[in-house]
PDB file of C-alpha atoms in Angstrom:
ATOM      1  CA  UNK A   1     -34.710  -9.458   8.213  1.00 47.00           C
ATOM      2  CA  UNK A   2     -35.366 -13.217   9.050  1.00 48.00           C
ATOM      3  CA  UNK A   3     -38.408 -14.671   6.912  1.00 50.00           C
ATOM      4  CA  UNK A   4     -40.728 -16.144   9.432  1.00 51.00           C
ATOM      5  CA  UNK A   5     -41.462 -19.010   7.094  1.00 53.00           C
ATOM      6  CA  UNK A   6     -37.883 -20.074   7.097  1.00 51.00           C
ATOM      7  CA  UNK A   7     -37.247 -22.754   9.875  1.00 56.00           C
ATOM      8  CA  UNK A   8     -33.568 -22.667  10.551  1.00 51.00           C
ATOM      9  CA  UNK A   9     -31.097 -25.677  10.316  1.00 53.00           C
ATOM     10  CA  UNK A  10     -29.712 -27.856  13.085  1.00 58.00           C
ATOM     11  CA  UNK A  11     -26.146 -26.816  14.036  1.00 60.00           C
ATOM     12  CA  UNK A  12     -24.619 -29.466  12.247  1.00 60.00           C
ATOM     13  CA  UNK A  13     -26.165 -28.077   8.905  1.00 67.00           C
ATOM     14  CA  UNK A  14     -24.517 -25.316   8.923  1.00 69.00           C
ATOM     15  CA  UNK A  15     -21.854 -26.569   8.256  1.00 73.00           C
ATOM     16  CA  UNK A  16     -22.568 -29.027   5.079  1.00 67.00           C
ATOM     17  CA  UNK A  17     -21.566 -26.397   2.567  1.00 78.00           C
ATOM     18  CA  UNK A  18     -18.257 -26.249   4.787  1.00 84.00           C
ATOM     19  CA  UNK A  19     -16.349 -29.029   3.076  1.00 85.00           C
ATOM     20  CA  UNK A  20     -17.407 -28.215  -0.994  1.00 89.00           C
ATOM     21  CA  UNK A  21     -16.289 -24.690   0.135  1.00 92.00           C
ATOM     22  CA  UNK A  22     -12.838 -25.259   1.587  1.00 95.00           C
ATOM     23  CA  UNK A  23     -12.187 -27.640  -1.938  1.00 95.00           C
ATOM     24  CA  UNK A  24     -13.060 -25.302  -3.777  1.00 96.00           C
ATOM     25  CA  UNK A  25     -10.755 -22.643  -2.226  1.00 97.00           C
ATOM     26  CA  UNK A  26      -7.875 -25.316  -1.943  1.00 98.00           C
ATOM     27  CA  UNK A  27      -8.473 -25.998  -5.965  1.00 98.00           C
ATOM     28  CA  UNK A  28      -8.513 -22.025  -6.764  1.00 98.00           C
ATOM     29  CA  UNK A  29      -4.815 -21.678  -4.819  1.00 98.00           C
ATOM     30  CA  UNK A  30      -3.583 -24.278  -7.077  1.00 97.00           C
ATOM     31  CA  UNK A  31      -4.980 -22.728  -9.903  1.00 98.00           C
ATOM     32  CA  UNK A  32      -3.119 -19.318  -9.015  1.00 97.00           C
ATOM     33  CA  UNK A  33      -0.650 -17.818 -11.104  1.00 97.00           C
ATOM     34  CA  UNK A  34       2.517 -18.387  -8.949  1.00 95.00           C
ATOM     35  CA  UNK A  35       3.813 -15.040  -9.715  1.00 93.00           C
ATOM     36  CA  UNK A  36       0.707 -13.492  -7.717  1.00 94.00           C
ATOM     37  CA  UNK A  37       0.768 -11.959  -4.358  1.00 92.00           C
ATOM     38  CA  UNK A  38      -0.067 -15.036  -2.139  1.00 94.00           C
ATOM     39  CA  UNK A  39      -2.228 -13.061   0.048  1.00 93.00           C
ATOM     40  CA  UNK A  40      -4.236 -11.679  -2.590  1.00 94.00           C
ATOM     41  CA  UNK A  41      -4.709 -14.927  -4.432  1.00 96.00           C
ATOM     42  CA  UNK A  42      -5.913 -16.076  -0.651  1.00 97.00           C
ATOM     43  CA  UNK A  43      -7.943 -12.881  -0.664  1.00 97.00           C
ATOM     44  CA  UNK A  44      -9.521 -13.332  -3.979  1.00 97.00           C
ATOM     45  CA  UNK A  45     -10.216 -17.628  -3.547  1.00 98.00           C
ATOM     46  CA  UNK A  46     -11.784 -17.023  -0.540  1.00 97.00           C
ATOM     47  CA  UNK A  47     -13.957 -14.804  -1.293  1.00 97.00           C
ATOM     48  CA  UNK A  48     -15.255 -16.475  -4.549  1.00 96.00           C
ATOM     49  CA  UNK A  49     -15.352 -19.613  -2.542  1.00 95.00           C
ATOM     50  CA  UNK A  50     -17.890 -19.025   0.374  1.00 93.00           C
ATOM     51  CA  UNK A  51     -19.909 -16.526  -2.633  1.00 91.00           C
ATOM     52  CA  UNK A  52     -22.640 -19.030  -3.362  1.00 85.00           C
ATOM     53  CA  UNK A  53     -24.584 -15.987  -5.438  1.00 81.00           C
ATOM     54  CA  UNK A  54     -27.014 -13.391  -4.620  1.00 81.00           C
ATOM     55  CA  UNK A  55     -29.847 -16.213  -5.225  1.00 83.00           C
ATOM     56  CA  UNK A  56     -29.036 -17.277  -1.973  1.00 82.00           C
ATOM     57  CA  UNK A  57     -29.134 -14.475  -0.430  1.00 85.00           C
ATOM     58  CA  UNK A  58     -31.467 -15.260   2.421  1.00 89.00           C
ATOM     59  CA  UNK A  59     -29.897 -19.267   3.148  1.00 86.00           C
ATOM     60  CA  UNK A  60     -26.791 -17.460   3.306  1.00 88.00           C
ATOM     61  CA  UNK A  61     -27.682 -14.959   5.861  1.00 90.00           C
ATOM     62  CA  UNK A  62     -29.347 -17.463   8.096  1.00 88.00           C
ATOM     63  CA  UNK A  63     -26.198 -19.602   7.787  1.00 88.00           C
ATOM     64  CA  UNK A  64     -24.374 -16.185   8.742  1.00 91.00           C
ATOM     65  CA  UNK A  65     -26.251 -15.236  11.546  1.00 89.00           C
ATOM     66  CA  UNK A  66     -26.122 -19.561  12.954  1.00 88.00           C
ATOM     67  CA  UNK A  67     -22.169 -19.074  12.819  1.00 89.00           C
ATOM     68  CA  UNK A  68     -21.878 -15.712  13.998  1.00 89.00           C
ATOM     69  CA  UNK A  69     -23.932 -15.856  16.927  1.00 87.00           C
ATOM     70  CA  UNK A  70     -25.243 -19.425  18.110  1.00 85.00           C
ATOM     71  CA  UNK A  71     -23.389 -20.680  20.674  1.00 86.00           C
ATOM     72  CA  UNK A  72     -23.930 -24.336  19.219  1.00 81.00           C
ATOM     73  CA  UNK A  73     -22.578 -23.592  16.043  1.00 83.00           C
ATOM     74  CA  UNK A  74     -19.837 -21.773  17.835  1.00 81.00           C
ATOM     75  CA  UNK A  75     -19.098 -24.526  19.665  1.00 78.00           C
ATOM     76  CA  UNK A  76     -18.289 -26.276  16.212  1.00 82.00           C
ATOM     77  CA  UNK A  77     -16.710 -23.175  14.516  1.00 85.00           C
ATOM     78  CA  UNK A  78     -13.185 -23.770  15.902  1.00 87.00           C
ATOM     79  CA  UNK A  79     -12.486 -26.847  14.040  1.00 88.00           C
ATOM     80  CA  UNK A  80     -13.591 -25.601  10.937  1.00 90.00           C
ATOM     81  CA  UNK A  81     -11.496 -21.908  10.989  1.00 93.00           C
ATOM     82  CA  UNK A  82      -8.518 -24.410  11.930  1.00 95.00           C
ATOM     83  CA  UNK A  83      -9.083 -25.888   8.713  1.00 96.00           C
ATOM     84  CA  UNK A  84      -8.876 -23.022   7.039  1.00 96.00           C
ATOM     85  CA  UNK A  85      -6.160 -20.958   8.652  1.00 98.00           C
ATOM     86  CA  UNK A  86      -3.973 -24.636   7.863  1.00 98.00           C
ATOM     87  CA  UNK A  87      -4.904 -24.079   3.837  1.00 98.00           C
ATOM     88  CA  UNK A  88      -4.300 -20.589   4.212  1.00 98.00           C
ATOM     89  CA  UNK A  89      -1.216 -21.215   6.611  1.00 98.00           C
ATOM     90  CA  UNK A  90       0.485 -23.814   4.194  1.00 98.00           C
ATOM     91  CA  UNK A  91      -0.439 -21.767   1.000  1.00 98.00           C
ATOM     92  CA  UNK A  92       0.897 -19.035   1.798  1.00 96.00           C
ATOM     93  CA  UNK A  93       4.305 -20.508   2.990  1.00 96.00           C
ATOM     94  CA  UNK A  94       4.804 -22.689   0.085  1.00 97.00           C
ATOM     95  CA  UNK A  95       4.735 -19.649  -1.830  1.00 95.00           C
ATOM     96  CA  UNK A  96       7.457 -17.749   0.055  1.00 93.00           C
ATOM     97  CA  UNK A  97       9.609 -20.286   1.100  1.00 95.00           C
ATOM     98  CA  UNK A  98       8.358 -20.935   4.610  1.00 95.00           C
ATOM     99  CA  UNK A  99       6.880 -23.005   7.038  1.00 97.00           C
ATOM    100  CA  UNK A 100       3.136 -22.591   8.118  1.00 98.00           C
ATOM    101  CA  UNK A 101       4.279 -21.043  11.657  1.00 98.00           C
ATOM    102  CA  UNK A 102       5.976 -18.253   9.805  1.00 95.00           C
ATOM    103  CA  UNK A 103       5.026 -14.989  11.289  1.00 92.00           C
ATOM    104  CA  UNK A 104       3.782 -14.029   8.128  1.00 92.00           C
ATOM    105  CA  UNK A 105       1.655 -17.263   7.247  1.00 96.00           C
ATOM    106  CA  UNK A 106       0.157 -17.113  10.155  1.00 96.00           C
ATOM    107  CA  UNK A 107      -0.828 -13.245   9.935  1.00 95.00           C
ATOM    108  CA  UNK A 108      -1.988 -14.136   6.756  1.00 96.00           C
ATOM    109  CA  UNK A 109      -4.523 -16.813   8.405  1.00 98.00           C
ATOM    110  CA  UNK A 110      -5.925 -15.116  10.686  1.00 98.00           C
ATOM    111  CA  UNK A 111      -6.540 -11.876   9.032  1.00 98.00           C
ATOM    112  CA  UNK A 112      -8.499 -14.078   6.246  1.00 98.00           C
ATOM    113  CA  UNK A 113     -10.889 -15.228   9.258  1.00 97.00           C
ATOM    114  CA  UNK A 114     -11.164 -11.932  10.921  1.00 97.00           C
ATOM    115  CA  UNK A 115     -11.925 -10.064   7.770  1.00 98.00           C
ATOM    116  CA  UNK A 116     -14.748 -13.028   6.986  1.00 96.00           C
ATOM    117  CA  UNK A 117     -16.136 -11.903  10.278  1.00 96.00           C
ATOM    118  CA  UNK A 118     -16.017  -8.670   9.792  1.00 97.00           C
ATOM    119  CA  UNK A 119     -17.279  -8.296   6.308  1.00 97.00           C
ATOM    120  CA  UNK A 120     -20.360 -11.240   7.438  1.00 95.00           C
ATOM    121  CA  UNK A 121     -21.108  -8.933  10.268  1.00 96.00           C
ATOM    122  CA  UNK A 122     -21.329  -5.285   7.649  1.00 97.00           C
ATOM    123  CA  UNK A 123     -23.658  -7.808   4.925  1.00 96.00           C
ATOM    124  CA  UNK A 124     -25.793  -8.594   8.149  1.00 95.00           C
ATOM    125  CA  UNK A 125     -26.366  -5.146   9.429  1.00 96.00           C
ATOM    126  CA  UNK A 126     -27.606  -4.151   5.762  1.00 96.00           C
ATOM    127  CA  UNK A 127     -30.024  -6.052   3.873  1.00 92.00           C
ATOM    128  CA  UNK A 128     -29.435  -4.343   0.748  1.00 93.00           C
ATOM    129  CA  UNK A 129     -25.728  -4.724   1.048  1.00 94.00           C
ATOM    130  CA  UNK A 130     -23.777  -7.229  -1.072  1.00 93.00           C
ATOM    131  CA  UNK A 131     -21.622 -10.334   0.541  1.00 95.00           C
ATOM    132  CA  UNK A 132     -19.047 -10.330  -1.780  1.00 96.00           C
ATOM    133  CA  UNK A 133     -18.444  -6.338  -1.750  1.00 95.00           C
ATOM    134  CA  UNK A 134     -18.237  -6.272   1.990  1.00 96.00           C
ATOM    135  CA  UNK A 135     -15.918  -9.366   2.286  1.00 97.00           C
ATOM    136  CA  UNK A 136     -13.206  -6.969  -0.385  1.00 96.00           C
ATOM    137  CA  UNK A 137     -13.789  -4.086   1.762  1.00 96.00           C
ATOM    138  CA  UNK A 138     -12.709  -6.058   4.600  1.00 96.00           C
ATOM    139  CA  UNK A 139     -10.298  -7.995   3.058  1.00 96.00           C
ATOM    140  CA  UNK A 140      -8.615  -4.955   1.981  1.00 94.00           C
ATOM    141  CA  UNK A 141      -8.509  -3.227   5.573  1.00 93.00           C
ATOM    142  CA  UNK A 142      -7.314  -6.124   7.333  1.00 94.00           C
ATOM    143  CA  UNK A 143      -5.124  -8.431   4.964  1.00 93.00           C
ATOM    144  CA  UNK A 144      -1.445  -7.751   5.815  1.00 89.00           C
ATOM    145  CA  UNK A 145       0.309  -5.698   2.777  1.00 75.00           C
ATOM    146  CA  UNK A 146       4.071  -5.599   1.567  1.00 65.00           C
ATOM    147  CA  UNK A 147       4.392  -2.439   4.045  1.00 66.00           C
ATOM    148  CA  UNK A 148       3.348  -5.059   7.039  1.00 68.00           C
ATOM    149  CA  UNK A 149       6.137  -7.407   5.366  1.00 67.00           C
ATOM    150  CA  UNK A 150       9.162  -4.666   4.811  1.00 66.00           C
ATOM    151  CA  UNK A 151       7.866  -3.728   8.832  1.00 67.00           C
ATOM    152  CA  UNK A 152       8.270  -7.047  10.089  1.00 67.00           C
ATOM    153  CA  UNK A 153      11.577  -7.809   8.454  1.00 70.00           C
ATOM    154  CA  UNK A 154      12.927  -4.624  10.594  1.00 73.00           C
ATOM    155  CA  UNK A 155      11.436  -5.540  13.695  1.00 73.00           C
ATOM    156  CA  UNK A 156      13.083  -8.970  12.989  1.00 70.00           C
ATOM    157  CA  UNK A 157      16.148  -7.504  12.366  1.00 72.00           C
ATOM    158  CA  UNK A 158      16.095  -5.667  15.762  1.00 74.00           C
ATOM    159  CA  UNK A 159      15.701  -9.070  17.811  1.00 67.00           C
TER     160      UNK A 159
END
């Protein structure tokens, strides 16, 4: 699991790679065909932004495992999955017509963070498992679909 030759980073390098990623997401969404489902261009740019190949493999895991489960990174996390749910938030708004606190761009927001999570958690627990093919089985299971929408817009209509 962890390489005992590997001497993990200070909190505050965990997050270095934070920034690069979160461009590099921001620069996909504006690169999306606008006629794409905004959550799956969210889906699909978030994943290949936080990929960084299996090559890195073993700095990634060690990053995983800091964010996932050291209270001193933790104490930093909050700022930085506010930064994302915002790009996600105001993305996926702009594309339908509404503001960021939109029931829906909101959903949208948080199910990107909880399915990062999720799928981090699945790579961690298997060595041999891939990053980028648990993130899409999480994404999948969590990101909210046109069924959530069509749902939504009848509990709406109830209030």
């Amino acid at each position: 699991m962890v390489n005992a030759g590997y001497r993990r980073p200070p909190a505050s390098m965990v997050w270095v790679e934070s920034a690069a990623e979160l461009a590099r997401f921001r620069r996909l969404l504006t690169e999306a065909d606008p006629a794409d489902d905004p959550a799956k261009v969210v889906a699909a740019a978030f994943i290949s932004s936080i990929d960084h190949g299996r090559d890195k493999d073993e700095w990634a895991r060690h990053r995983a495992e800091l964010i996932l489960h050291a209270p001193a990174v933790q104490a930093q996390a909050n700022n930085v999955y506010r930064q994302w749910r915002s790009a996600v938030a105001h993305f996926v708004a702009h594309r339908r017509g509404e503001g960021p606190d939109a029931p829906y761009p909101v959903a949208v927001s948080h199910a990107v963070l909880a399915a990062s999570a999720a799928g981090h958690e699945i790579w961690l627990a298997d060595p041999t498992a891939d990053l980028v093919s648990c993130l899409r089985k999480m994404f999948a299971m969590m990101m909210p679909t046109d069924d959530a929408q069509v749902a939504m817009k009848r509990i709406s209509s109830r209030e």
